[in-house]
Amino acid sequence: MTRHEGDTAFRVPAIKREHQVPEFIAGAPLHNEEMDKGTSKSISRAPTVLEDGSFYVDFKDGDMRNPVNFSPTRKWAITITACVFTSIVAAAVSSYTMGYSSMIRDLNCTLFQATLGFSVYTIGFALVPLVTSSFSEEFGRFPFYIVSSFMFVLTEIMIALAPNIQTVIVARAVGGCFGSTGAALVAGSIADIWLPHQRGFPMSLFALAVIASSGLGPMVAGWIEANPSLQWRWIHWIHAIVGGACYIPMIFVLTETRPTVILARIARRARKDTGDGRYRARSEIDKPCFMSMVATSCTRPLILLFTEPIVQGFSLWISFVWGVLFFLLDSVSSEFKDIYGFDVGETGSVFVTIAIGSLLGYLANIYGERLYKKHVHRKGPEARLYIACVASIFFPIGMLIFAWTARADIPWIVPIIGLTLFMTSAFILYQVVFIYLADCYGPYASSALAGQSLCRNTLATVFPLYTSRMNDLLTYKWAGTVFALIAAIMIPIPYIFFFYGSRMRKCSPVSRKVLEIEVEPKNPDSEKS
């Protein structure tokens, strides 16, 4: 598990200051100036003195500027506000598909062109976080939340006013870039303010916001499309209105949560207030140049993806799951329309199964968390995989039920049950992969997750492009069966890592380095991606 700045095991001797002027510390005479009203001096323990005479600036015990010491109310306000923005972005991904009919009519475009607007949205999720992670380390998370949420709203307005399909495709691509920037920061914000043993519930809430909203979005959009006076343009007007309403609390509720950025600001303030240039945050010591950070952010995820069997295996698995999910998001509407004669509003309601399946998966992961706490001392990170081993079996079963029962002579509720089982399993696998990789790669977790995100969203971009063609050639039944058989072939993946994951990690240079870092506490900013 990644060590955190707020963890008591991570403490190192340091000087803590808040608008203070020091006197004499560790035998190093410093300037003594007049103190402002209300300022105070707080020195706990002997300071760490570097070879050049500089001092580390660090949080004192219980310092409320440290994000892990925020009040529970403030932590939940930040978590919920960030998750709401994530849910809006996720809903915008899938609800777009419900406006195909009126968009094709109004813009005189083809189904493939409309589908391209759906696919390009996820390109931003695959590529942009590789670069923005370095920018967030340098400038903090808060500015990116504000800028990305504002630009996301503008791109939705651009789509709503689009005069042609080319404008829609460009706006969707740009909107995906900004939407991914904000959404990709949420997991980091949760890690900033919650200690490792506290993150289970907030991370589950984040996963629930991502996947459940992918179902709720089309459910609402279906009824908007069914109204002749609203249709596809108003789907995106609603996105813009809700996104704009969320933007206001984001300004006032969210704050900077990256500890290294906060400490660097405190150090700069101390240097300015005292005129003494020896105060340094740890992140400022031996800091690589910015371009080097960007290069590392872009290359390390790829290195882990191509050299680490654990990252490779789980990236392949969750990428397939994500690709099938986007395949279904693009085809479920037409399937229920063709087979059961559903209108666009009713087909939109079918997507509520995604939300229900996500909720059931969330409840299953609560039980999985209990299993983890019971067996972690014996199994290590592999204790996360108990529930994933079960989900890997039900995943292809749900797909087969959906594929083979979507027939006019079988009640529509039966394939709905299969779709719900599929989504329950998909939610479990999504969250388990996320947390397991974070546990295995500690300070390199963001790179490991960026690698699997790149792979996952690439398939999410590609799968919908051949949805209609595959269904035409194979029929809905056999297209779903092909995916179910591939999922069945992948069932052994969690079992292999459950039994042999610890051996693989011992043979991995990166995993050995993570173990060394956990044994000997180091700089919390060691992950530069």
Short mmCIF file of C-alpha atoms in Angstrom, two decimals:
data_model
loop_
_atom_site.label_atom_id
_atom_site.label_comp_id
_atom_site.label_asym_id
_atom_site.label_seq_id
_atom_site.Cartn_x
_atom_site.Cartn_y
_atom_site.Cartn_z
CA MET A 1 0.00 0.00 0.00
CA THR A 2 1.26 3.41 -0.86
CA ARG A 3 2.46 5.39 2.11
CA HIS A 4 0.90 8.75 2.59
CA GLU A 5 2.09 12.01 3.99
CA GLY A 6 -0.56 11.87 6.70
CA ASP A 7 0.40 8.43 7.90
CA THR A 8 2.28 8.56 11.17
CA ALA A 9 4.67 5.96 9.83
CA PHE A 10 5.70 8.46 7.22
CA ARG A 11 6.85 11.16 9.68
CA VAL A 12 10.35 12.55 9.46
CA PRO A 13 11.97 15.29 11.56
CA ALA A 14 11.07 18.60 10.02
CA ILE A 15 10.32 22.22 10.74
CA LYS A 16 6.71 23.31 10.51
CA ARG A 17 5.82 26.91 9.89
CA GLU A 18 2.77 29.04 9.15
CA HIS A 19 3.52 32.68 8.41
CA GLN A 20 6.18 32.49 11.08
CA VAL A 21 9.54 34.06 11.48
CA PRO A 22 12.09 31.67 12.99
CA GLU A 23 14.62 32.52 15.63
CA PHE A 24 17.51 30.06 16.03
CA ILE A 25 17.00 26.53 14.80
CA ALA A 26 19.56 23.70 14.92
CA GLY A 27 22.32 26.23 15.47
CA ALA A 28 21.56 28.07 12.23
CA PRO A 29 20.97 31.77 12.93
CA LEU A 30 18.15 33.15 10.85
CA HIS A 31 16.74 36.62 10.34
CA ASN A 32 14.53 37.88 13.14
CA GLU A 33 11.83 40.17 11.82
CA GLU A 34 8.67 41.70 13.20
CA MET A 35 5.85 39.18 13.17
CA ASP A 36 2.43 39.98 11.77
CA LYS A 37 -0.55 40.01 14.08
CA GLY A 38 -2.05 36.59 14.56
CA THR A 39 1.01 34.71 13.37
CA SER A 40 2.54 32.04 15.51
CA LYS A 41 5.67 29.98 15.71
CA SER A 42 5.33 26.22 15.77
CA ILE A 43 8.41 24.03 15.86
CA SER A 44 8.06 20.35 16.62
CA ARG A 45 11.13 18.14 16.86
CA ALA A 46 14.53 19.08 15.55
CA PRO A 47 14.52 20.20 11.93
CA THR A 48 16.09 18.25 9.13
CA VAL A 49 19.11 20.23 7.98
CA LEU A 50 20.42 19.53 4.49
CA GLU A 51 24.06 19.64 3.50
CA ASP A 52 23.65 23.09 1.99
CA GLY A 53 22.08 24.41 5.21
CA SER A 54 18.50 24.33 3.92
CA PHE A 55 15.56 23.23 6.04
CA TYR A 56 12.72 20.89 5.16
CA VAL A 57 9.29 22.46 5.50
CA ASP A 58 6.72 19.87 6.54
CA PHE A 59 3.32 19.62 8.20
CA LYS A 60 3.23 19.48 11.96
CA ASP A 61 1.15 16.81 13.70
CA GLY A 62 -2.52 17.69 13.39
CA ASP A 63 -1.82 20.54 10.96
CA MET A 64 -5.17 21.34 9.34
CA ARG A 65 -3.41 22.43 6.15
CA ASN A 66 -2.50 18.78 5.61
CA PRO A 67 -5.34 17.34 3.48
CA VAL A 68 -5.49 14.12 5.52
CA ASN A 69 -6.29 16.26 8.57
CA PHE A 70 -9.29 17.94 6.94
CA SER A 71 -12.50 17.45 8.91
CA PRO A 72 -14.68 14.50 7.82
CA THR A 73 -17.33 16.97 6.63
CA ARG A 74 -14.83 18.76 4.42
CA LYS A 75 -13.42 15.48 3.10
CA TRP A 76 -16.85 14.22 2.11
CA ALA A 77 -17.79 17.56 0.57
CA ILE A 78 -14.69 17.38 -1.65
CA THR A 79 -15.23 13.69 -2.47
CA ILE A 80 -18.92 14.05 -3.34
CA THR A 81 -18.42 17.24 -5.39
CA ALA A 82 -15.62 15.61 -7.41
CA CYS A 83 -17.69 12.45 -7.91
CA VAL A 84 -20.68 14.50 -9.12
CA PHE A 85 -18.50 16.06 -11.82
CA THR A 86 -17.26 12.58 -12.75
CA SER A 87 -20.85 11.33 -13.03
CA ILE A 88 -21.76 14.20 -15.39
CA VAL A 89 -18.80 13.37 -17.64
CA ALA A 90 -19.70 9.66 -17.59
CA ALA A 91 -23.34 10.40 -18.43
CA ALA A 92 -22.21 12.56 -21.36
CA VAL A 93 -20.26 9.61 -22.77
CA SER A 94 -23.22 7.26 -23.11
CA SER A 95 -26.27 9.53 -23.42
CA TYR A 96 -24.92 10.80 -26.75
CA THR A 97 -26.01 7.53 -28.42
CA MET A 98 -29.69 8.14 -27.68
CA GLY A 99 -29.75 11.11 -30.07
CA TYR A 100 -28.57 9.23 -33.15
CA SER A 101 -31.89 9.28 -35.02
CA SER A 102 -32.61 13.00 -34.81
CA MET A 103 -28.92 13.89 -35.27
CA ILE A 104 -28.67 11.85 -38.48
CA ARG A 105 -31.83 13.54 -39.74
CA ASP A 106 -30.90 17.12 -38.77
CA LEU A 107 -27.24 17.01 -39.82
CA ASN A 108 -27.73 14.75 -42.85
CA CYS A 109 -24.94 12.40 -41.72
CA THR A 110 -24.47 8.64 -41.68
CA LEU A 111 -24.76 6.30 -38.71
CA PHE A 112 -21.00 5.69 -38.87
CA GLN A 113 -20.29 9.42 -38.63
CA ALA A 114 -22.60 9.73 -35.63
CA THR A 115 -20.91 6.70 -34.04
CA LEU A 116 -17.51 8.29 -34.62
CA GLY A 117 -18.62 11.15 -32.37
CA PHE A 118 -19.30 8.55 -29.68
CA SER A 119 -15.93 6.82 -30.09
CA VAL A 120 -13.61 9.84 -30.20
CA TYR A 121 -14.81 10.94 -26.77
CA THR A 122 -12.80 8.17 -25.12
CA ILE A 123 -9.56 9.03 -26.95
CA GLY A 124 -9.09 11.87 -24.47
CA PHE A 125 -9.51 9.44 -21.57
CA ALA A 126 -6.79 7.24 -23.05
CA LEU A 127 -4.12 9.83 -23.88
CA VAL A 128 -4.61 13.11 -22.01
CA PRO A 129 -4.05 11.86 -18.42
CA LEU A 130 -0.56 10.69 -19.44
CA VAL A 131 0.42 14.34 -19.79
CA THR A 132 -1.83 16.13 -17.31
CA SER A 133 -0.55 14.05 -14.38
CA SER A 134 2.75 15.94 -14.60
CA PHE A 135 0.99 19.28 -14.82
CA SER A 136 -1.08 18.46 -11.73
CA GLU A 137 2.10 17.59 -9.83
CA GLU A 138 3.62 20.92 -10.79
CA PHE A 139 0.61 23.22 -10.43
CA GLY A 140 -1.79 21.25 -8.24
CA ARG A 141 -5.13 19.59 -8.86
CA PHE A 142 -7.50 22.50 -8.14
CA PRO A 143 -6.70 24.60 -11.25
CA PHE A 144 -7.30 21.58 -13.47
CA TYR A 145 -10.69 20.88 -11.90
CA ILE A 146 -11.80 24.45 -12.54
CA VAL A 147 -10.45 24.79 -16.08
CA SER A 148 -11.49 21.33 -17.27
CA SER A 149 -15.05 21.58 -15.89
CA PHE A 150 -15.53 25.03 -17.47
CA MET A 151 -14.21 23.88 -20.86
CA PHE A 152 -16.33 20.72 -20.66
CA VAL A 153 -19.45 22.89 -20.39
CA LEU A 154 -18.33 24.97 -23.37
CA THR A 155 -17.84 21.88 -25.54
CA GLU A 156 -21.35 20.67 -24.70
CA ILE A 157 -22.71 24.05 -25.78
CA MET A 158 -20.65 23.74 -28.96
CA ILE A 159 -22.29 20.37 -29.71
CA ALA A 160 -25.77 21.71 -28.99
CA LEU A 161 -25.22 24.53 -31.51
CA ALA A 162 -23.33 22.43 -34.08
CA PRO A 163 -24.35 23.12 -37.72
CA ASN A 164 -22.78 19.89 -39.04
CA ILE A 165 -21.48 16.49 -37.93
CA GLN A 166 -17.84 17.58 -38.29
CA THR A 167 -18.36 20.17 -35.55
CA VAL A 168 -19.96 17.53 -33.35
CA ILE A 169 -17.02 15.13 -33.79
CA VAL A 170 -14.42 17.82 -33.03
CA ALA A 171 -16.36 19.08 -30.01
CA ARG A 172 -16.75 15.53 -28.68
CA ALA A 173 -13.02 14.90 -29.02
CA VAL A 174 -12.15 18.14 -27.21
CA GLY A 175 -14.84 17.52 -24.59
CA GLY A 176 -13.39 14.08 -23.91
CA CYS A 177 -9.97 15.63 -23.32
CA PHE A 178 -11.27 18.10 -20.74
CA GLY A 179 -13.70 15.64 -19.19
CA SER A 180 -10.95 13.07 -18.75
CA THR A 181 -8.65 15.61 -17.09
CA GLY A 182 -11.15 16.30 -14.33
CA ALA A 183 -12.33 12.73 -13.93
CA ALA A 184 -8.78 11.34 -13.86
CA LEU A 185 -7.90 13.60 -10.92
CA VAL A 186 -10.68 12.33 -8.66
CA ALA A 187 -8.89 9.13 -7.63
CA GLY A 188 -5.79 11.20 -6.81
CA SER A 189 -7.84 13.62 -4.74
CA ILE A 190 -9.35 10.73 -2.79
CA ALA A 191 -5.85 9.37 -2.13
CA ASP A 192 -4.76 12.84 -0.97
CA ILE A 193 -7.39 13.30 1.72
CA TRP A 194 -8.12 9.74 2.89
CA LEU A 195 -5.58 7.41 4.51
CA PRO A 196 -5.18 3.95 2.92
CA HIS A 197 -7.45 2.13 5.36
CA GLN A 198 -10.14 4.82 4.85
CA ARG A 199 -10.23 4.83 1.05
CA GLY A 200 -12.42 1.78 0.41
CA PHE A 201 -15.80 3.52 0.67
CA PRO A 202 -14.79 6.77 -1.14
CA MET A 203 -13.20 4.77 -3.97
CA SER A 204 -16.34 2.63 -4.25
CA LEU A 205 -18.42 5.79 -4.45
CA PHE A 206 -16.15 7.05 -7.24
CA ALA A 207 -16.50 3.79 -9.20
CA LEU A 208 -20.26 3.85 -8.66
CA ALA A 209 -20.43 7.43 -10.00
CA VAL A 210 -18.48 6.42 -13.13
CA ILE A 211 -20.45 3.34 -14.13
CA ALA A 212 -23.93 3.99 -12.74
CA SER A 213 -24.05 7.36 -14.50
CA SER A 214 -23.24 5.61 -17.77
CA GLY A 215 -26.67 4.00 -17.38
CA LEU A 216 -28.63 6.89 -15.90
CA GLY A 217 -27.48 9.24 -18.68
CA PRO A 218 -29.06 7.27 -21.56
CA MET A 219 -32.17 6.58 -19.46
CA VAL A 220 -32.87 10.34 -19.19
CA ALA A 221 -31.63 11.09 -22.71
CA GLY A 222 -34.01 8.52 -24.20
CA TRP A 223 -37.03 10.46 -23.02
CA ILE A 224 -35.48 13.75 -24.18
CA GLU A 225 -34.99 12.24 -27.65
CA ALA A 226 -38.59 10.98 -27.60
CA ASN A 227 -39.87 14.56 -27.28
CA PRO A 228 -40.07 16.03 -30.83
CA SER A 229 -39.43 19.54 -29.53
CA LEU A 230 -36.21 18.56 -27.70
CA GLN A 231 -34.25 15.62 -29.18
CA TRP A 232 -30.46 15.47 -29.62
CA ARG A 233 -29.62 19.14 -29.20
CA TRP A 234 -31.38 19.31 -25.85
CA ILE A 235 -29.52 16.22 -24.64
CA HIS A 236 -26.39 18.34 -24.82
CA TRP A 237 -28.07 21.48 -23.51
CA ILE A 238 -28.97 19.44 -20.42
CA HIS A 239 -25.33 18.35 -20.13
CA ALA A 240 -24.25 21.98 -20.28
CA ILE A 241 -26.87 23.14 -17.76
CA VAL A 242 -26.09 20.41 -15.22
CA GLY A 243 -22.35 20.85 -15.77
CA GLY A 244 -22.67 24.59 -15.23
CA ALA A 245 -24.68 24.02 -12.04
CA CYS A 246 -21.91 21.70 -10.80
CA TYR A 247 -19.20 24.24 -11.69
CA ILE A 248 -20.39 26.71 -9.04
CA PRO A 249 -19.95 24.42 -5.99
CA MET A 250 -16.66 23.16 -7.43
CA ILE A 251 -15.26 26.69 -7.13
CA PHE A 252 -16.25 27.03 -3.48
CA VAL A 253 -16.00 23.43 -2.19
CA LEU A 254 -12.90 22.06 -3.88
CA THR A 255 -9.46 23.14 -2.73
CA GLU A 256 -5.89 22.09 -3.39
CA THR A 257 -5.32 18.61 -1.96
CA ARG A 258 -1.92 17.59 -3.30
CA PRO A 259 0.36 17.76 -0.24
CA THR A 260 3.60 18.38 -2.14
CA VAL A 261 2.08 21.41 -3.88
CA ILE A 262 0.77 22.80 -0.58
CA LEU A 263 4.16 22.37 1.11
CA ALA A 264 5.94 24.02 -1.82
CA ARG A 265 3.63 27.01 -1.46
CA ILE A 266 4.28 27.18 2.28
CA ALA A 267 8.03 27.04 1.63
CA ARG A 268 7.82 29.84 -0.94
CA ARG A 269 5.80 31.95 1.50
CA ALA A 270 8.34 31.32 4.25
CA ARG A 271 11.19 32.37 1.98
CA LYS A 272 9.30 35.51 1.01
CA ASP A 273 8.25 36.44 4.57
CA THR A 274 11.64 35.82 6.16
CA GLY A 275 13.96 36.71 3.32
CA ASP A 276 15.75 33.44 4.04
CA GLY A 277 16.13 31.20 1.00
CA ARG A 278 16.98 28.04 2.92
CA TYR A 279 13.41 26.85 3.42
CA ARG A 280 12.54 24.03 1.02
CA ALA A 281 9.73 21.54 0.54
CA ARG A 282 10.86 17.99 -0.11
CA SER A 283 9.41 18.13 -3.62
CA GLU A 284 11.78 21.02 -4.39
CA ILE A 285 14.91 19.02 -3.57
CA ASP A 286 16.56 17.41 -6.61
CA LYS A 287 13.44 18.22 -8.58
CA PRO A 288 13.63 17.09 -12.22
CA CYS A 289 12.91 19.59 -14.95
CA PHE A 290 9.32 19.88 -16.07
CA MET A 291 9.90 18.33 -19.50
CA SER A 292 11.57 15.38 -17.81
CA MET A 293 8.44 14.91 -15.68
CA VAL A 294 6.25 14.99 -18.79
CA ALA A 295 8.52 12.47 -20.54
CA THR A 296 8.37 10.17 -17.51
CA SER A 297 4.57 10.46 -17.35
CA CYS A 298 4.28 9.47 -21.00
CA THR A 299 6.81 6.63 -20.99
CA ARG A 300 6.57 4.95 -17.57
CA PRO A 301 2.97 3.76 -18.05
CA LEU A 302 3.99 2.19 -21.36
CA ILE A 303 7.05 0.58 -19.78
CA LEU A 304 4.92 -0.98 -17.03
CA LEU A 305 2.29 -2.02 -19.56
CA PHE A 306 4.81 -3.86 -21.74
CA THR A 307 7.12 -5.27 -19.03
CA GLU A 308 4.93 -6.10 -16.01
CA PRO A 309 2.85 -9.31 -16.34
CA ILE A 310 0.40 -8.16 -13.68
CA VAL A 311 -0.27 -4.87 -15.48
CA GLN A 312 -0.48 -6.68 -18.82
CA GLY A 313 -2.91 -9.34 -17.60
CA PHE A 314 -5.32 -7.04 -15.84
CA SER A 315 -5.09 -4.38 -18.56
CA LEU A 316 -6.06 -6.97 -21.18
CA TRP A 317 -8.92 -8.21 -19.03
CA ILE A 318 -10.47 -4.88 -18.03
CA SER A 319 -9.91 -3.49 -21.54
CA PHE A 320 -12.03 -6.26 -22.99
CA VAL A 321 -14.70 -5.67 -20.33
CA TRP A 322 -14.71 -1.94 -21.12
CA GLY A 323 -14.81 -2.54 -24.86
CA VAL A 324 -17.83 -4.85 -24.52
CA LEU A 325 -19.53 -2.29 -22.28
CA PHE A 326 -19.17 0.40 -24.95
CA PHE A 327 -20.28 -2.09 -27.61
CA LEU A 328 -23.48 -2.63 -25.61
CA LEU A 329 -23.96 1.09 -24.98
CA ASP A 330 -24.01 1.53 -28.73
CA SER A 331 -26.17 -1.49 -29.61
CA VAL A 332 -28.66 -2.13 -26.78
CA SER A 333 -30.97 0.64 -27.96
CA SER A 334 -31.29 -0.70 -31.51
CA GLU A 335 -31.53 -4.29 -30.27
CA PHE A 336 -34.58 -3.69 -28.08
CA LYS A 337 -36.10 -1.49 -30.76
CA ASP A 338 -35.74 -4.16 -33.47
CA ILE A 339 -36.70 -7.20 -31.37
CA TYR A 340 -39.30 -5.87 -28.92
CA GLY A 341 -40.51 -2.77 -30.73
CA PHE A 342 -39.45 -0.41 -27.94
CA ASP A 343 -39.60 3.30 -28.71
CA VAL A 344 -36.61 5.53 -27.98
CA GLY A 345 -37.81 6.44 -24.49
CA GLU A 346 -38.34 2.80 -23.54
CA THR A 347 -34.96 1.74 -24.92
CA GLY A 348 -33.36 4.49 -22.86
CA SER A 349 -35.00 3.02 -19.77
CA VAL A 350 -33.26 -0.30 -20.47
CA PHE A 351 -30.00 1.38 -19.50
CA VAL A 352 -31.18 1.59 -15.89
CA THR A 353 -29.82 -1.96 -15.70
CA ILE A 354 -26.35 -0.43 -15.75
CA ALA A 355 -27.15 1.60 -12.65
CA ILE A 356 -28.78 -1.37 -10.91
CA GLY A 357 -25.88 -3.65 -11.81
CA SER A 358 -23.42 -1.04 -10.54
CA LEU A 359 -25.26 -0.81 -7.22
CA LEU A 360 -25.26 -4.61 -6.85
CA GLY A 361 -21.56 -4.67 -7.72
CA TYR A 362 -20.94 -1.98 -5.13
CA LEU A 363 -22.65 -4.10 -2.46
CA ALA A 364 -20.63 -7.13 -3.55
CA ASN A 365 -17.43 -5.13 -3.21
CA ILE A 366 -18.37 -4.25 0.37
CA TYR A 367 -18.32 -7.99 1.09
CA GLY A 368 -15.08 -8.26 -0.89
CA GLU A 369 -13.55 -5.61 1.38
CA ARG A 370 -14.41 -7.76 4.40
CA LEU A 371 -12.71 -10.75 2.79
CA TYR A 372 -9.68 -8.58 2.08
CA LYS A 373 -9.36 -7.45 5.70
CA LYS A 374 -9.76 -11.04 6.87
CA HIS A 375 -7.10 -12.54 4.59
CA VAL A 376 -4.70 -9.69 3.76
CA HIS A 377 -2.20 -10.73 6.43
CA ARG A 378 -1.87 -14.11 4.71
CA LYS A 379 -2.46 -13.35 1.01
CA GLY A 380 -1.26 -9.73 0.72
CA PRO A 381 -2.73 -7.73 -2.20
CA GLU A 382 -4.06 -10.96 -3.72
CA ALA A 383 -6.75 -10.94 -1.01
CA ARG A 384 -8.47 -8.35 -3.23
CA LEU A 385 -9.13 -11.04 -5.85
CA TYR A 386 -11.59 -13.31 -4.01
CA ILE A 387 -14.62 -11.46 -5.33
CA ALA A 388 -13.01 -10.99 -8.77
CA CYS A 389 -12.63 -14.76 -9.17
CA VAL A 390 -16.38 -15.16 -8.72
CA ALA A 391 -17.22 -12.21 -10.98
CA SER A 392 -15.06 -13.63 -13.77
CA ILE A 393 -17.44 -16.62 -13.97
CA PHE A 394 -20.68 -14.63 -13.91
CA PHE A 395 -19.41 -12.14 -16.49
CA PRO A 396 -19.69 -14.50 -19.53
CA ILE A 397 -22.85 -16.08 -18.05
CA GLY A 398 -24.57 -12.70 -18.03
CA MET A 399 -23.48 -12.08 -21.61
CA LEU A 400 -24.80 -15.47 -22.76
CA ILE A 401 -28.16 -14.90 -21.06
CA PHE A 402 -28.47 -11.53 -22.77
CA ALA A 403 -27.39 -12.85 -26.19
CA TRP A 404 -29.55 -15.99 -26.26
CA THR A 405 -32.76 -14.67 -24.67
CA ALA A 406 -33.16 -11.41 -26.62
CA ARG A 407 -35.86 -12.94 -28.83
CA ALA A 408 -39.40 -11.91 -29.57
CA ASP A 409 -40.81 -15.16 -28.04
CA ILE A 410 -39.04 -14.53 -24.69
CA PRO A 411 -40.21 -11.73 -22.35
CA TRP A 412 -37.99 -8.65 -22.43
CA ILE A 413 -37.30 -8.92 -18.71
CA VAL A 414 -35.13 -12.04 -19.24
CA PRO A 415 -32.38 -10.36 -21.33
CA ILE A 416 -32.64 -7.43 -18.90
CA ILE A 417 -31.66 -9.83 -16.10
CA GLY A 418 -28.70 -11.03 -18.16
CA LEU A 419 -27.64 -7.44 -18.81
CA THR A 420 -27.87 -6.66 -15.08
CA LEU A 421 -25.70 -9.69 -14.23
CA PHE A 422 -23.18 -8.57 -16.84
CA MET A 423 -23.02 -5.05 -15.35
CA THR A 424 -22.70 -6.35 -11.79
CA SER A 425 -19.69 -8.41 -12.80
CA ALA A 426 -18.21 -5.57 -14.86
CA PHE A 427 -18.44 -3.17 -11.91
CA ILE A 428 -16.73 -5.64 -9.58
CA LEU A 429 -13.91 -6.24 -12.06
CA TYR A 430 -13.44 -2.50 -12.70
CA GLN A 431 -13.01 -1.66 -9.03
CA VAL A 432 -10.92 -4.72 -8.13
CA VAL A 433 -8.45 -4.09 -10.97
CA PHE A 434 -8.14 -0.45 -9.92
CA ILE A 435 -7.45 -1.17 -6.24
CA TYR A 436 -5.30 -4.28 -6.83
CA LEU A 437 -2.90 -2.44 -9.14
CA ALA A 438 -2.72 0.44 -6.64
CA ASP A 439 -1.83 -2.04 -3.87
CA CYS A 440 0.79 -3.84 -5.96
CA TYR A 441 2.61 -0.81 -7.35
CA GLY A 442 2.44 1.64 -4.44
CA PRO A 443 4.16 4.90 -5.42
CA TYR A 444 4.06 3.76 -9.08
CA ALA A 445 0.32 3.10 -8.95
CA SER A 446 -0.63 6.11 -11.05
CA SER A 447 1.66 4.89 -13.85
CA ALA A 448 0.29 1.35 -13.67
CA LEU A 449 -3.27 2.68 -13.73
CA ALA A 450 -2.45 5.10 -16.55
CA GLY A 451 -1.16 2.13 -18.59
CA GLN A 452 -4.33 0.11 -18.10
CA SER A 453 -6.43 3.23 -18.72
CA LEU A 454 -4.67 3.76 -22.03
CA CYS A 455 -5.36 0.17 -23.06
CA ARG A 456 -8.94 0.19 -21.71
CA ASN A 457 -10.07 3.40 -23.37
CA THR A 458 -8.39 2.50 -26.65
CA LEU A 459 -10.64 -0.54 -26.94
CA ALA A 460 -13.60 1.57 -25.83
CA THR A 461 -12.83 3.81 -28.81
CA VAL A 462 -12.51 0.95 -31.31
CA PHE A 463 -15.35 -1.41 -30.31
CA PRO A 464 -18.32 0.87 -31.13
CA LEU A 465 -16.95 1.55 -34.63
CA TYR A 466 -17.85 -1.96 -35.78
CA THR A 467 -20.94 -2.48 -33.61
CA SER A 468 -23.59 -2.14 -36.33
CA ARG A 469 -21.51 -4.02 -38.90
CA MET A 470 -20.87 -6.94 -36.54
CA ASN A 471 -24.54 -7.15 -35.53
CA ASP A 472 -25.57 -7.11 -39.20
CA LEU A 473 -23.16 -9.90 -40.12
CA LEU A 474 -23.56 -12.15 -37.05
CA THR A 475 -26.95 -11.04 -35.64
CA TYR A 476 -27.31 -9.80 -32.07
CA LYS A 477 -27.33 -13.38 -30.77
CA TRP A 478 -24.04 -14.54 -32.24
CA ALA A 479 -22.22 -11.23 -31.79
CA GLY A 480 -22.95 -11.47 -28.06
CA THR A 481 -21.97 -15.14 -28.05
CA VAL A 482 -18.55 -14.37 -29.56
CA PHE A 483 -17.86 -11.90 -26.77
CA ALA A 484 -19.12 -14.35 -24.13
CA LEU A 485 -16.74 -17.06 -25.40
CA ILE A 486 -13.79 -14.67 -25.28
CA ALA A 487 -14.79 -13.73 -21.72
CA ALA A 488 -14.93 -17.42 -20.81
CA ILE A 489 -11.38 -17.88 -22.12
CA MET A 490 -10.29 -15.06 -19.79
CA ILE A 491 -11.79 -16.64 -16.65
CA PRO A 492 -8.39 -18.05 -15.48
CA ILE A 493 -6.76 -14.57 -15.32
CA PRO A 494 -7.76 -13.68 -11.74
CA TYR A 495 -7.07 -17.25 -10.56
CA ILE A 496 -3.55 -17.16 -11.98
CA PHE A 497 -2.77 -13.94 -10.14
CA PHE A 498 -4.57 -15.10 -7.00
CA PHE A 499 -2.30 -18.13 -6.67
CA TYR A 500 0.89 -16.88 -8.31
CA GLY A 501 0.70 -13.10 -8.04
CA SER A 502 3.04 -12.88 -5.06
CA ARG A 503 5.71 -14.92 -6.90
CA MET A 504 5.39 -12.70 -9.97
CA ARG A 505 5.85 -9.59 -7.85
CA LYS A 506 9.00 -11.03 -6.27
CA CYS A 507 10.48 -11.51 -9.74
CA SER A 508 9.56 -7.99 -10.84
CA PRO A 509 12.21 -5.24 -10.45
CA VAL A 510 9.47 -2.63 -10.03
CA SER A 511 7.63 -4.63 -7.37
CA ARG A 512 10.86 -5.24 -5.48
CA LYS A 513 11.51 -1.50 -5.50
CA VAL A 514 8.01 -0.89 -4.16
CA LEU A 515 8.69 -3.30 -1.30
CA GLU A 516 11.92 -1.46 -0.49
CA ILE A 517 10.05 1.85 -0.42
CA GLU A 518 7.43 0.40 1.94
CA VAL A 519 10.07 -0.98 4.27
CA GLU A 520 12.11 2.23 4.31
CA PRO A 521 9.88 5.37 4.15
CA LYS A 522 10.84 7.75 1.43
CA ASN A 523 9.75 10.97 -0.17
CA PRO A 524 5.99 10.83 -0.79
CA ASP A 525 6.51 12.50 -4.12
CA SER A 526 8.58 9.63 -5.46
CA GLU A 527 5.98 8.85 -8.10
CA LYS A 528 6.55 11.33 -10.87
CA SER A 529 3.85 10.18 -13.17
#
